[in-house]
Short mmCIF file of C-alpha atoms in Angstrom, two decimals:
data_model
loop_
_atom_site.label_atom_id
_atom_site.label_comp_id
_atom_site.label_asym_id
_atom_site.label_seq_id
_atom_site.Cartn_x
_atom_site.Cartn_y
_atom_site.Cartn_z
CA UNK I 228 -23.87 -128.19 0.23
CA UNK I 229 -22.55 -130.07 3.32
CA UNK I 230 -25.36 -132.18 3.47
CA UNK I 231 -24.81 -132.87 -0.41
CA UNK I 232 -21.37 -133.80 0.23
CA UNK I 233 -22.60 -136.64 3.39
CA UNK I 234 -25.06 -138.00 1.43
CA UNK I 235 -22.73 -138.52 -2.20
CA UNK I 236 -20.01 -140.58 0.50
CA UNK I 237 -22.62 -142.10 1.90
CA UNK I 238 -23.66 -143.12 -1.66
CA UNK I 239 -19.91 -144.05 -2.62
CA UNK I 240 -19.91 -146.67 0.36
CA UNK I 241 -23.51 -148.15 -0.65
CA UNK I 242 -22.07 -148.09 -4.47
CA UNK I 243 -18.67 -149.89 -3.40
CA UNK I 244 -20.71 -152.58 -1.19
CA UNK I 245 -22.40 -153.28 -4.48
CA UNK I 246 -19.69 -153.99 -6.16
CA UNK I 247 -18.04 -155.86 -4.04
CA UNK I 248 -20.89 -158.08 -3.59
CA UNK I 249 -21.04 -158.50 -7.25
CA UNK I 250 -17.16 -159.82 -7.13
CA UNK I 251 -17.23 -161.45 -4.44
CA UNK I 252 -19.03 -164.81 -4.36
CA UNK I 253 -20.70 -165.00 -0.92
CA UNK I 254 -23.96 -164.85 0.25
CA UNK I 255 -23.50 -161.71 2.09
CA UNK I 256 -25.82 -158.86 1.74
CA UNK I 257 -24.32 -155.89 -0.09
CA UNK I 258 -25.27 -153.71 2.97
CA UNK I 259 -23.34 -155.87 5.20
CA UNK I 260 -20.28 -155.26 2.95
CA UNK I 261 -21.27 -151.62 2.90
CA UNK I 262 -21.08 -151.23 7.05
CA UNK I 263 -17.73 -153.47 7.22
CA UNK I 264 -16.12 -151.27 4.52
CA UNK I 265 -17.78 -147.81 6.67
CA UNK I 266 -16.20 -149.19 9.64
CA UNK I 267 -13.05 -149.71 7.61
CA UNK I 268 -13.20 -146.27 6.31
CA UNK I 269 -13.85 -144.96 9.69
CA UNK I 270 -10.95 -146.76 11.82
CA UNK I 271 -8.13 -146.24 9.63
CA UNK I 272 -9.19 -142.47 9.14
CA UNK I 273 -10.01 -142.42 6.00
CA UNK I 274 -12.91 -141.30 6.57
CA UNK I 275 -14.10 -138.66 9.78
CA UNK I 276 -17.63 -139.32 11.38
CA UNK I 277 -17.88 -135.59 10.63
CA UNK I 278 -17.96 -136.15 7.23
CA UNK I 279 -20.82 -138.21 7.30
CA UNK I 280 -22.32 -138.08 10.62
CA UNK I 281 -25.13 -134.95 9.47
CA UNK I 282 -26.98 -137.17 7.15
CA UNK I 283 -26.09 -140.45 8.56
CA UNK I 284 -28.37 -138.85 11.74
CA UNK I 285 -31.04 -138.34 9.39
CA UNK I 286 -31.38 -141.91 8.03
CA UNK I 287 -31.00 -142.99 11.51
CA UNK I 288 -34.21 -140.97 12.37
CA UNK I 289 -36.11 -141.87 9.01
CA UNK I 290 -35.56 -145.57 9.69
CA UNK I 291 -38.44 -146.57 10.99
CA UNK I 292 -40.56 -144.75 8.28
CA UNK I 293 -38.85 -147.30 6.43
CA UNK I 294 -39.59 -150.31 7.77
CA UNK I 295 -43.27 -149.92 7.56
CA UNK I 296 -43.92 -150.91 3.70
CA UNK I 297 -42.15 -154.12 4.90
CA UNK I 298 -44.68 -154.53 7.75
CA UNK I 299 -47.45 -153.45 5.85
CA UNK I 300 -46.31 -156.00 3.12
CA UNK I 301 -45.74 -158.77 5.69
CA UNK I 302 -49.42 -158.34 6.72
CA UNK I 303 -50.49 -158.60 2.94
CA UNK I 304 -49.42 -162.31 2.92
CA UNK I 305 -50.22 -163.47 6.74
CA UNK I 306 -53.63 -165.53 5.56
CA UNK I 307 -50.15 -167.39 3.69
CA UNK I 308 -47.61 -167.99 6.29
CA UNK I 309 -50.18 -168.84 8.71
CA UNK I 310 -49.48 -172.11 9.03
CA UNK I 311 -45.75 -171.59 9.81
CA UNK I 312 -46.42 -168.36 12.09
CA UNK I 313 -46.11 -169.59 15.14
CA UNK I 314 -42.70 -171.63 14.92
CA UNK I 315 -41.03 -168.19 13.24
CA UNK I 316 -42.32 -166.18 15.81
CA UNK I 317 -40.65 -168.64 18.77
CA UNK I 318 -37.34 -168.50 16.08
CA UNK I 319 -37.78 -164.65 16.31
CA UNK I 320 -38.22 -164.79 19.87
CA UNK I 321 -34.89 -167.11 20.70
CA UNK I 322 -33.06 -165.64 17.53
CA UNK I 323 -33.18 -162.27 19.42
CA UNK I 324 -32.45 -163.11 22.98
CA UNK I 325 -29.13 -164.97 21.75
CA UNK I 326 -28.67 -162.36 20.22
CA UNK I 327 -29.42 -159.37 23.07
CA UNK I 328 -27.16 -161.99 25.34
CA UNK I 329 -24.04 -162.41 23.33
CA UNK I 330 -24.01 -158.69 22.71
CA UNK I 331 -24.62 -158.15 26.27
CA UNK I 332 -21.30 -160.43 26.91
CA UNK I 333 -19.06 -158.86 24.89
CA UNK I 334 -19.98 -155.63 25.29
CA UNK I 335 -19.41 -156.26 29.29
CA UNK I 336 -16.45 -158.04 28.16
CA UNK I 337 -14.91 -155.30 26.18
CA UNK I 338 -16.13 -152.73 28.87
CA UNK I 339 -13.85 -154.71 31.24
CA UNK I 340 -10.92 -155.03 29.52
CA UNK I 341 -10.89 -151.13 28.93
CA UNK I 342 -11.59 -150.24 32.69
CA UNK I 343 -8.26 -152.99 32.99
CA UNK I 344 -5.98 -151.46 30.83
CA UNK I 345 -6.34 -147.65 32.44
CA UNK I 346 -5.72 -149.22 35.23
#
């Protein structure tokens, strides 16, 4: 039953990112407005990681089960993007090392600050 209970919130979040994308006229993915409202949910209390943290471990662990039909597609139309492969691979490539190096920053940053204010 507990697990029931996880996964229906979970599904409330995922339902009220929907609908929020359908209101609100960005181009935002409706699973980015589902993690901002979770992390909502989550700082103000609304919502305990206990409540959710059960089957939110599962879908962390079935993730990557996930992602293969997208691989397995992607390698359905390579004879396709063939032509363009090798400039999205080097805008993969420097795409994620921004990436891995401003989260790097501020998450030194942020470490810093912490260690400064216990101080």
């Amino acid at each position: 039953m507990k697990y029931l209970q996880q996964a229906v919130i979970i599904a409330a979040v995922t339902f009220a990112a929907e609908i929020i994308k359908y209101f609100v006229p960005l181009p935002v993915p409706a699973s980015i407005y589902g993690l901002i409202l979770l992390f909502i949910l989550l700082k103000t209390s609304m919502l305990r990681l206990e409540q959710i943290e059960d089957v939110g471990g599962l879908l962390l662990e079935l993730m990557p089960l996930l992602l293969v039909p997208a691989s397995v597609s992607f390698l359905t139309v390579l004879d396709t993007i063939q032509e363009m492969l090798l400039p999205v691979l080097i805008m993969g490539l420097a795409g994620t090392t921004v990436v891995m190096i401003v989260t790097g920053r501020i998450s030194q940053w942020m470490i810093e600050r912490k260690e400064k204010e216990h101080e």
